[in-house]
């Protein structure tokens, strides 16, 4: 087919318009260039490494002179019961964290937003987001100490007579998911609230005035004005977080786990560390990585699709 | 704006000139500088300027540029191997084999033959045989090797540790077995339910990360094996034979003993969820009466408790379960499977091997361990080395020893075993093994306990090792091929043990046998062929070691 011919058939008006727009936005385009380059170098070029998943990768030999083994590593992965256990734990903990985290971040934001005293507002905000800046290494020790048989919680429960003997909270597998969930709330609800708070500042005060005139009380205003106004933010953040459902965290579980709860603490990333990296099975790790990325993309797209079909704000 | 730019420019110029200065300095004095990676966690401090560091630089004209491990060794080694970006020298501890498989090390036979005679002497003929790989070449210099046959130790490797106060309470009558020891500990705990305001626990076993050996090695150790770790190795029909740890009779019995302590309420269950830091802190409260561990893992707590002088420090007691014979100590171990390698990136391997050869000379070894004659140690008329009070105090101060004397960075390669003697046959390699120094460093409470037990060192409580074990010992240093199915099988077996051992120890009254049955059933799910392959690999490695040593 004659390419030039097709070009000639195109509407010259559209092309001109495109170039005109390109020219008028050239400064903006120039400004996005570094990010585009960054994205290509750090997000796209490394995808070449996926080839490792189909090889028996040995270090020190070039990537393209490795032995190809086809789908062996994927089959190994899907044959492993531990992998499915890790997958279950990951999804369970990520869901708990997503629900509790979002709920408490919004709650914190609403409560701070409703506070009148400026200095009180500021201090509550600072106190609530401070734990976010503590590394998990330190935070995990705080959690472990708090929950230990001689820790604060047990002292309170035994001291007030609710319990007759201290409980080994960290030793009960049934507790582990919830300990992860609640320690996540403690650590990140305050910081998560920031984005909702900033969304709330954009709400037009006239709306509140109108609501007052219509006879809305405080709860009514929260329910009818504040929450609907930040709904787009909530939905966008939810969609993005659902894409990260297989990132239930790594440090948190790694630092809090122990052998008594290992059936419930092993998340995807810990599984990959223990069964792939610790044994230098780079190919196996790559296969697991591809699986994770695929699932994440599917989750993200379906969440987006659901939002779209419900006529809500979407990411794409 | 202009001002800021000028200041920025000046800053950049300044740093550049500094960088230049540093470069010129090292070029000027004509020294050779080599980079070295140390896969051991150590405090970071400069080595030039220390007594030993300076002396070594003067003698050899070689400077080492140290990179000390921060974080995870496996990760570091993985990145090194994948990128092929190596320093001149690499000491990768138990990951040495991985780097060798990745082709990181140059073969050393010829270099050692020409420039490394003192290194070869240090290892002896047998040692050299042990570190040759399948192709006959040597690729790494092991951390320590036995040096001669004369041995004198004062430090046990591991033990059942009991508080001095408990032994004192029972008039220093040593228990005959683990059962008796546990009975003593629980009796004491019943008598003193609180120590320093904390609840007394009779027994604990750390279970944090790789330190889980304190819990998981129990069936192996308390059924009369030295620390082979990977397997029970037994003398059967005139041969060393391996068998699986953790699913035998001994396992059933030992955790039942632990379970009995638990049911009485004296087993510290927090041990299952505690981090190593929390464990160390708990030991220092003095409220834990006994535990199993390896000596180096709690030295800090031990020192603190000794200094408190309330009898809460621990005496190593070599007990095993009733019906077994104690064998805590193994023969002096060669560390043939890990060590220091010269990388393929090294530009001047000859200079490196000459430097390392200098380190292996006995005179250098004396400087490394004892220091300077008259200043750091004294020579008595009969040729015995000793130290006076001031010298002892200096060397006992870890900060002074590391940062002012400064030989510690060289303590992970080319060493004779610390329990051996110098060629004179009179003086121990490690000053602490010299009787006069050992005695001079004891605290009054230690002397009291030693006298009451009628021994010279606590090490005297242990049986002498079985010399036949020297044919293969230790099994823990056998490496499974990287990423192999065997390594994965080992992980799977370990996971079953990790999960069920705490359940066995904390079993409720009457549940022990039920949990034991579940445990065995879970283990049986691992294909027998995989287990056989793993044990077969270990057996083969042991047979090979025996063959290298000249057979049975």
GROMACS .gro file of C-alpha atoms in nm, chain B residues 142-496:
model
  355
  458UNK     CA    1   3.926  -2.011   5.491
  459UNK     CA    2   3.865  -1.805   5.801
  460UNK     CA    3   4.020  -2.052   6.043
  461UNK     CA    4   4.189  -2.388   6.023
  462UNK     CA    5   4.326  -2.614   6.296
  463UNK     CA    6   4.689  -2.520   6.359
  464UNK     CA    7   4.886  -2.813   6.494
  465UNK     CA    8   4.724  -3.071   6.717
  466UNK     CA    9   4.766  -2.923   7.065
  467UNK     CA   10   4.441  -2.775   7.195
  468UNK     CA   11   4.353  -2.568   7.501
  469UNK     CA   12   4.008  -2.416   7.530
  470UNK     CA   13   3.842  -2.216   7.804
  471UNK     CA   14   3.528  -2.118   7.617
  472UNK     CA   15   3.250  -2.369   7.554
  473UNK     CA   16   3.066  -2.353   7.221
  474UNK     CA   17   2.715  -2.395   7.360
  475UNK     CA   18   2.545  -2.545   7.663
  476UNK     CA   19   2.241  -2.574   7.880
  477UNK     CA   20   2.290  -2.253   8.077
  478UNK     CA   21   2.182  -2.234   8.441
  479UNK     CA   22   2.196  -1.939   8.673
  480UNK     CA   23   2.476  -1.949   8.929
  481UNK     CA   24   2.218  -1.869   9.199
  482UNK     CA   25   2.028  -2.189   9.115
  483UNK     CA   26   2.336  -2.408   9.136
  484UNK     CA   27   2.432  -2.234   9.459
  485UNK     CA   28   2.085  -2.305   9.600
  486UNK     CA   29   2.145  -2.674   9.533
  487UNK     CA   30   2.496  -2.656   9.683
  488UNK     CA   31   2.660  -2.685   9.342
  489UNK     CA   32   2.531  -3.035   9.286
  490UNK     CA   33   2.530  -3.059   8.907
  491UNK     CA   34   2.225  -3.216   8.740
  492UNK     CA   35   2.279  -3.552   8.568
  493UNK     CA   36   2.047  -3.484   8.276
  494UNK     CA   37   1.807  -3.231   8.125
  495UNK     CA   38   1.517  -3.377   8.324
  496UNK     CA   39   1.701  -3.317   8.650
  497UNK     CA   40   1.815  -2.971   8.543
  498UNK     CA   41   1.457  -2.871   8.459
  499UNK     CA   42   1.337  -3.005   8.796
  500UNK     CA   43   1.599  -2.792   8.972
  501UNK     CA   44   1.498  -2.484   8.773
  502UNK     CA   45   1.127  -2.528   8.841
  503UNK     CA   46   1.185  -2.595   9.212
  504UNK     CA   47   1.384  -2.274   9.234
  505UNK     CA   48   1.115  -2.085   9.041
  506UNK     CA   49   0.848  -2.217   9.279
  507UNK     CA   50   1.056  -2.101   9.576
  508UNK     CA   51   1.125  -1.758   9.425
  509UNK     CA   52   0.827  -1.672   9.201
  510UNK     CA   53   0.960  -1.321   9.148
  511UNK     CA   54   1.311  -1.190   9.089
  512UNK     CA   55   1.375  -0.815   9.096
  513UNK     CA   56   1.001  -0.757   9.057
  514UNK     CA   57   0.967  -0.977   8.745
  515UNK     CA   58   0.796  -1.313   8.723
  516UNK     CA   59   1.051  -1.594   8.737
  517UNK     CA   60   1.071  -1.830   8.440
  518UNK     CA   61   1.251  -2.161   8.465
  519UNK     CA   62   1.335  -2.192   8.099
  520UNK     CA   63   1.333  -2.008   7.768
  521UNK     CA   64   1.452  -2.069   7.413
  522UNK     CA   65   1.492  -1.788   7.163
  523UNK     CA   66   1.297  -1.831   6.840
  524UNK     CA   67   1.376  -1.519   6.635
  525UNK     CA   68   1.479  -1.537   6.268
  526UNK     CA   69   1.791  -1.746   6.210
  527UNK     CA   70   1.846  -1.756   6.585
  528UNK     CA   71   1.567  -2.016   6.601
  529UNK     CA   72   1.848  -2.271   6.643
  530UNK     CA   73   1.805  -2.214   7.019
  531UNK     CA   74   1.468  -2.386   6.997
  532UNK     CA   75   1.504  -2.610   6.692
  533UNK     CA   76   1.848  -2.758   6.766
  534UNK     CA   77   1.733  -2.896   7.101
  535UNK     CA   78   1.650  -3.251   6.982
  536UNK     CA   79   1.987  -3.269   6.809
  537UNK     CA   80   2.197  -3.133   7.098
  538UNK     CA   81   2.016  -3.294   7.391
  539UNK     CA   82   2.044  -3.638   7.233
  540UNK     CA   83   2.421  -3.619   7.258
  541UNK     CA   84   2.545  -3.460   6.936
  542UNK     CA   85   2.793  -3.178   6.888
  543UNK     CA   86   2.661  -2.884   6.688
  544UNK     CA   87   2.628  -3.037   6.342
  545UNK     CA   88   2.311  -2.839   6.283
  546UNK     CA   89   2.199  -2.985   5.952
  547UNK     CA   90   2.166  -3.347   6.064
  548UNK     CA   91   2.236  -3.600   6.336
  549UNK     CA   92   2.563  -3.767   6.246
  550UNK     CA   93   2.614  -4.102   6.416
  551UNK     CA   94   2.878  -4.370   6.420
  552UNK     CA   95   2.702  -4.674   6.273
  553UNK     CA   96   2.886  -4.989   6.166
  554UNK     CA   97   3.221  -4.814   6.148
  555UNK     CA   98   3.092  -4.520   5.942
  556UNK     CA   99   2.959  -4.171   6.001
  557UNK     CA  100   2.595  -4.178   5.903
  558UNK     CA  101   2.350  -3.889   5.874
  559UNK     CA  102   1.989  -3.889   5.986
  560UNK     CA  103   1.715  -3.628   5.996
  561UNK     CA  104   1.680  -3.399   6.298
  562UNK     CA  105   1.341  -3.315   6.438
  563UNK     CA  106   1.112  -3.612   6.378
  564UNK     CA  107   1.268  -3.884   6.590
  565UNK     CA  108   1.222  -4.018   6.943
  566UNK     CA  109   1.457  -3.759   7.089
  567UNK     CA  110   1.243  -3.481   6.944
  568UNK     CA  111   0.930  -3.628   7.097
  569UNK     CA  112   1.102  -3.655   7.435
  570UNK     CA  113   1.275  -3.318   7.455
  571UNK     CA  114   0.973  -3.108   7.360
  572UNK     CA  115   0.766  -3.314   7.602
  573UNK     CA  116   1.010  -3.203   7.872
  574UNK     CA  117   0.968  -2.842   7.758
  575UNK     CA  118   0.591  -2.896   7.752
  576UNK     CA  119   0.598  -3.016   8.115
  577UNK     CA  120   0.773  -2.695   8.219
  578UNK     CA  121   0.513  -2.502   8.018
  579UNK     CA  122   0.223  -2.677   8.187
  580UNK     CA  123   0.366  -2.584   8.526
  581UNK     CA  124   0.365  -2.221   8.407
  582UNK     CA  125   0.742  -2.175   8.411
  583UNK     CA  126   0.819  -2.178   8.040
  584UNK     CA  127   0.855  -1.826   7.908
  585UNK     CA  128   0.605  -1.841   7.620
  586UNK     CA  129   0.693  -1.490   7.513
  587UNK     CA  130   1.009  -1.647   7.374
  588UNK     CA  131   0.805  -1.757   7.071
  589UNK     CA  132   0.723  -1.401   6.973
  590UNK     CA  133   1.023  -1.214   7.114
  591UNK     CA  134   1.288  -1.047   6.907
  592UNK     CA  135   1.651  -1.107   6.993
  593UNK     CA  136   1.674  -0.760   7.150
  594UNK     CA  137   1.380  -0.830   7.378
  595UNK     CA  138   1.536  -1.165   7.471
  596UNK     CA  139   1.865  -1.000   7.565
  597UNK     CA  140   1.681  -0.739   7.771
  598UNK     CA  141   1.483  -1.010   7.947
  599UNK     CA  142   1.798  -1.205   8.033
  600UNK     CA  143   1.952  -0.897   8.193
  601UNK     CA  144   1.656  -0.870   8.433
  602UNK     CA  145   1.788  -1.188   8.594
  603UNK     CA  146   1.444  -1.349   8.602
  604UNK     CA  147   1.520  -1.626   8.348
  605UNK     CA  148   1.679  -1.920   8.527
  606UNK     CA  149   1.791  -2.134   8.237
  607UNK     CA  150   1.805  -2.168   7.859
  608UNK     CA  151   1.988  -2.329   7.572
  609UNK     CA  152   2.201  -2.105   7.351
  610UNK     CA  153   2.544  -2.063   7.196
  611UNK     CA  154   2.782  -1.863   7.411
  612UNK     CA  155   2.846  -1.570   7.172
  613UNK     CA  156   2.478  -1.485   7.140
  614UNK     CA  157   2.435  -1.348   7.492
  615UNK     CA  158   2.782  -1.223   7.591
  616UNK     CA  159   2.655  -0.873   7.656
  617UNK     CA  160   2.381  -0.987   7.895
  618UNK     CA  161   2.625  -1.228   8.059
  619UNK     CA  162   2.883  -0.954   8.117
  620UNK     CA  163   2.623  -0.720   8.263
  621UNK     CA  164   2.487  -0.988   8.495
  622UNK     CA  165   2.836  -1.083   8.609
  623UNK     CA  166   2.915  -0.721   8.687
  624UNK     CA  167   2.595  -0.689   8.890
  625UNK     CA  168   2.736  -0.958   9.118
  626UNK     CA  169   2.402  -1.102   9.228
  627UNK     CA  170   2.460  -1.453   9.106
  628UNK     CA  171   2.223  -1.410   8.811
  629UNK     CA  172   2.482  -1.494   8.546
  630UNK     CA  173   2.492  -1.829   8.374
  631UNK     CA  174   2.710  -2.135   8.416
  632UNK     CA  175   2.733  -2.372   8.117
  633UNK     CA  176   2.610  -2.714   8.220
  634UNK     CA  177   2.667  -2.998   7.973
  635UNK     CA  178   2.353  -3.204   8.028
  636UNK     CA  179   2.161  -3.414   7.775
  637UNK     CA  180   1.844  -3.619   7.816
  638UNK     CA  181   1.840  -3.932   8.027
  639UNK     CA  182   1.973  -4.225   7.828
  640UNK     CA  183   2.207  -4.025   7.604
  641UNK     CA  184   2.576  -3.942   7.642
  642UNK     CA  185   2.681  -3.577   7.642
  643UNK     CA  186   2.886  -3.462   7.342
  644UNK     CA  187   2.853  -3.085   7.334
  645UNK     CA  188   3.205  -3.022   7.211
  646UNK     CA  189   3.323  -3.123   6.867
  647UNK     CA  190   3.682  -3.134   6.748
  648UNK     CA  191   3.850  -2.810   6.640
  649UNK     CA  192   3.660  -2.715   6.327
  650UNK     CA  193   3.810  -2.622   5.997
  651UNK     CA  194   3.602  -2.366   5.811
  652UNK     CA  195   3.673  -2.510   5.474
  653UNK     CA  196   3.357  -2.393   5.299
  654UNK     CA  197   3.385  -2.018   5.349
  655UNK     CA  198   3.657  -1.759   5.338
  656UNK     CA  199   3.836  -1.479   5.162
  657UNK     CA  200   3.866  -1.483   4.785
  658UNK     CA  201   4.056  -1.267   4.539
  659UNK     CA  202   3.811  -1.142   4.279
  660UNK     CA  203   3.847  -1.141   3.904
  661UNK     CA  204   3.848  -0.759   3.920
  662UNK     CA  205   4.175  -0.749   4.115
  663UNK     CA  206   4.450  -0.588   3.908
  664UNK     CA  207   4.748  -0.707   4.111
  665UNK     CA  208   4.679  -1.050   4.264
  666UNK     CA  209   5.051  -1.105   4.327
  667UNK     CA  210   5.073  -0.807   4.561
  668UNK     CA  211   4.755  -0.921   4.737
  669UNK     CA  212   4.880  -1.272   4.796
  670UNK     CA  213   5.213  -1.137   4.922
  671UNK     CA  214   5.022  -0.919   5.165
  672UNK     CA  215   4.807  -1.208   5.281
  673UNK     CA  216   5.115  -1.425   5.313
  674UNK     CA  217   5.262  -1.167   5.548
  675UNK     CA  218   4.947  -1.190   5.759
  676UNK     CA  219   4.989  -1.566   5.789
  677UNK     CA  220   5.341  -1.547   5.934
  678UNK     CA  221   5.360  -1.647   6.298
  679UNK     CA  222   5.521  -1.316   6.395
  680UNK     CA  223   5.226  -1.129   6.245
  681UNK     CA  224   4.984  -1.361   6.422
  682UNK     CA  225   5.154  -1.280   6.752
  683UNK     CA  226   5.112  -0.910   6.680
  684UNK     CA  227   4.746  -0.964   6.589
  685UNK     CA  228   4.652  -1.158   6.900
  686UNK     CA  229   4.902  -1.054   7.164
  687UNK     CA  230   5.033  -0.715   7.049
  688UNK     CA  231   5.380  -0.573   7.113
  689UNK     CA  232   5.617  -0.751   7.347
  690UNK     CA  233   5.664  -0.570   7.681
  691UNK     CA  234   5.400  -0.312   7.596
  692UNK     CA  235   5.103  -0.541   7.544
  693UNK     CA  236   5.233  -0.865   7.694
  694UNK     CA  237   5.525  -0.988   7.898
  695UNK     CA  238   5.747  -1.292   7.846
  696UNK     CA  239   5.829  -1.486   8.161
  697UNK     CA  240   6.160  -1.661   8.217
  698UNK     CA  241   6.025  -1.997   8.096
  699UNK     CA  242   5.904  -1.844   7.770
  700UNK     CA  243   5.540  -1.821   7.878
  701UNK     CA  244   5.350  -1.511   7.774
  702UNK     CA  245   5.146  -1.325   8.028
  703UNK     CA  246   4.985  -0.988   8.091
  704UNK     CA  247   4.988  -0.768   8.397
  705UNK     CA  248   4.677  -0.609   8.542
  706UNK     CA  249   4.704  -0.291   8.333
  707UNK     CA  250   4.749  -0.486   8.010
  708UNK     CA  251   4.460  -0.718   8.091
  709UNK     CA  252   4.234  -0.423   8.161
  710UNK     CA  253   4.325  -0.258   7.834
  711UNK     CA  254   4.255  -0.567   7.626
  712UNK     CA  255   3.935  -0.644   7.808
  713UNK     CA  256   3.800  -0.301   7.709
  714UNK     CA  257   3.641  -0.374   7.374
  715UNK     CA  258   3.643  -0.011   7.267
  716UNK     CA  259   4.015   0.023   7.325
  717UNK     CA  260   4.084  -0.316   7.167
  718UNK     CA  261   3.893  -0.230   6.849
  719UNK     CA  262   3.956   0.138   6.795
  720UNK     CA  263   4.299   0.192   6.945
  721UNK     CA  264   4.467  -0.144   6.899
  722UNK     CA  265   4.264  -0.220   6.590
  723UNK     CA  266   4.336  -0.578   6.486
  724UNK     CA  267   3.970  -0.679   6.484
  725UNK     CA  268   3.914  -0.606   6.115
  726UNK     CA  269   4.174  -0.871   6.037
  727UNK     CA  270   4.011  -1.132   6.259
  728UNK     CA  271   3.799  -1.298   5.992
  729UNK     CA  272   4.059  -1.446   5.766
  730UNK     CA  273   4.385  -1.635   5.779
  731UNK     CA  274   4.358  -1.738   6.137
  732UNK     CA  275   4.482  -2.041   6.319
  733UNK     CA  276   4.215  -2.174   6.550
  734UNK     CA  277   4.213  -1.975   6.871
  735UNK     CA  278   4.228  -2.294   7.076
  736UNK     CA  279   4.558  -2.403   6.923
  737UNK     CA  280   4.914  -2.312   7.023
  738UNK     CA  281   5.196  -2.121   6.864
  739UNK     CA  282   5.479  -2.331   6.724
  740UNK     CA  283   5.662  -2.308   7.057
  741UNK     CA  284   5.395  -2.539   7.201
  742UNK     CA  285   5.376  -2.332   7.519
  743UNK     CA  286   5.162  -2.033   7.436
  744UNK     CA  287   4.798  -2.023   7.333
  745UNK     CA  288   4.703  -1.831   7.019
  746UNK     CA  289   4.427  -1.656   7.212
  747UNK     CA  290   4.554  -1.480   7.525
  748UNK     CA  291   4.232  -1.571   7.706
  749UNK     CA  292   4.324  -1.939   7.683
  750UNK     CA  293   4.651  -1.875   7.866
  751UNK     CA  294   4.583  -1.999   8.224
  752UNK     CA  295   4.748  -1.704   8.400
  753UNK     CA  296   4.543  -1.454   8.199
  754UNK     CA  297   4.219  -1.653   8.225
  755UNK     CA  298   4.254  -1.667   8.605
  756UNK     CA  299   4.350  -1.300   8.637
  757UNK     CA  300   4.037  -1.188   8.451
  758UNK     CA  301   3.787  -1.380   8.665
  759UNK     CA  302   3.549  -1.192   8.891
  760UNK     CA  303   3.519  -1.300   9.258
  761UNK     CA  304   3.183  -1.471   9.195
  762UNK     CA  305   3.332  -1.677   8.915
  763UNK     CA  306   3.623  -1.786   9.133
  764UNK     CA  307   3.373  -1.884   9.403
  765UNK     CA  308   3.173  -2.098   9.159
  766UNK     CA  309   3.483  -2.258   9.006
  767UNK     CA  310   3.619  -2.344   9.350
  768UNK     CA  311   3.285  -2.486   9.464
  769UNK     CA  312   3.271  -2.702   9.151
  770UNK     CA  313   3.641  -2.794   9.199
  771UNK     CA  314   3.741  -2.704   8.844
  772UNK     CA  315   3.985  -2.458   8.681
  773UNK     CA  316   3.763  -2.341   8.396
  774UNK     CA  317   3.395  -2.403   8.322
  775UNK     CA  318   3.512  -2.576   8.011
  776UNK     CA  319   3.645  -2.856   8.232
  777UNK     CA  320   3.284  -2.967   8.286
  778UNK     CA  321   3.262  -3.084   7.925
  779UNK     CA  322   3.371  -3.420   7.789
  780UNK     CA  323   3.664  -3.419   7.550
  781UNK     CA  324   3.546  -3.432   7.190
  782UNK     CA  325   3.535  -3.756   6.995
  783UNK     CA  326   3.851  -3.745   6.778
  784UNK     CA  327   3.685  -3.959   6.509
  785UNK     CA  328   3.447  -3.670   6.437
  786UNK     CA  329   3.741  -3.471   6.304
  787UNK     CA  330   3.702  -3.681   5.987
  788UNK     CA  331   3.406  -3.472   5.877
  789UNK     CA  332   3.307  -3.217   6.147
  790UNK     CA  333   3.104  -2.994   6.123
  791UNK     CA  334   2.812  -3.095   5.901
  792UNK     CA  335   2.659  -2.747   5.917
  793UNK     CA  336   2.925  -2.615   5.683
  794UNK     CA  337   2.809  -2.835   5.395
  795UNK     CA  338   2.655  -2.612   5.128
  796UNK     CA  339   2.360  -2.719   4.919
  797UNK     CA  340   2.395  -2.610   4.556
  798UNK     CA  341   2.254  -2.260   4.514
  799UNK     CA  342   1.885  -2.252   4.427
  800UNK     CA  343   1.870  -2.631   4.398
  801UNK     CA  344   1.566  -2.842   4.479
  802UNK     CA  345   1.755  -2.972   4.782
  803UNK     CA  346   1.779  -2.622   4.927
  804UNK     CA  347   1.404  -2.579   4.878
  805UNK     CA  348   1.332  -2.914   5.042
  806UNK     CA  349   1.540  -2.806   5.342
  807UNK     CA  350   1.328  -2.491   5.364
  808UNK     CA  351   1.005  -2.693   5.351
  809UNK     CA  352   1.119  -2.929   5.627
  810UNK     CA  353   1.231  -2.632   5.837
  811UNK     CA  354   0.891  -2.466   5.787
  812UNK     CA  355   0.710  -2.772   5.923
   0.00000   0.00000   0.00000
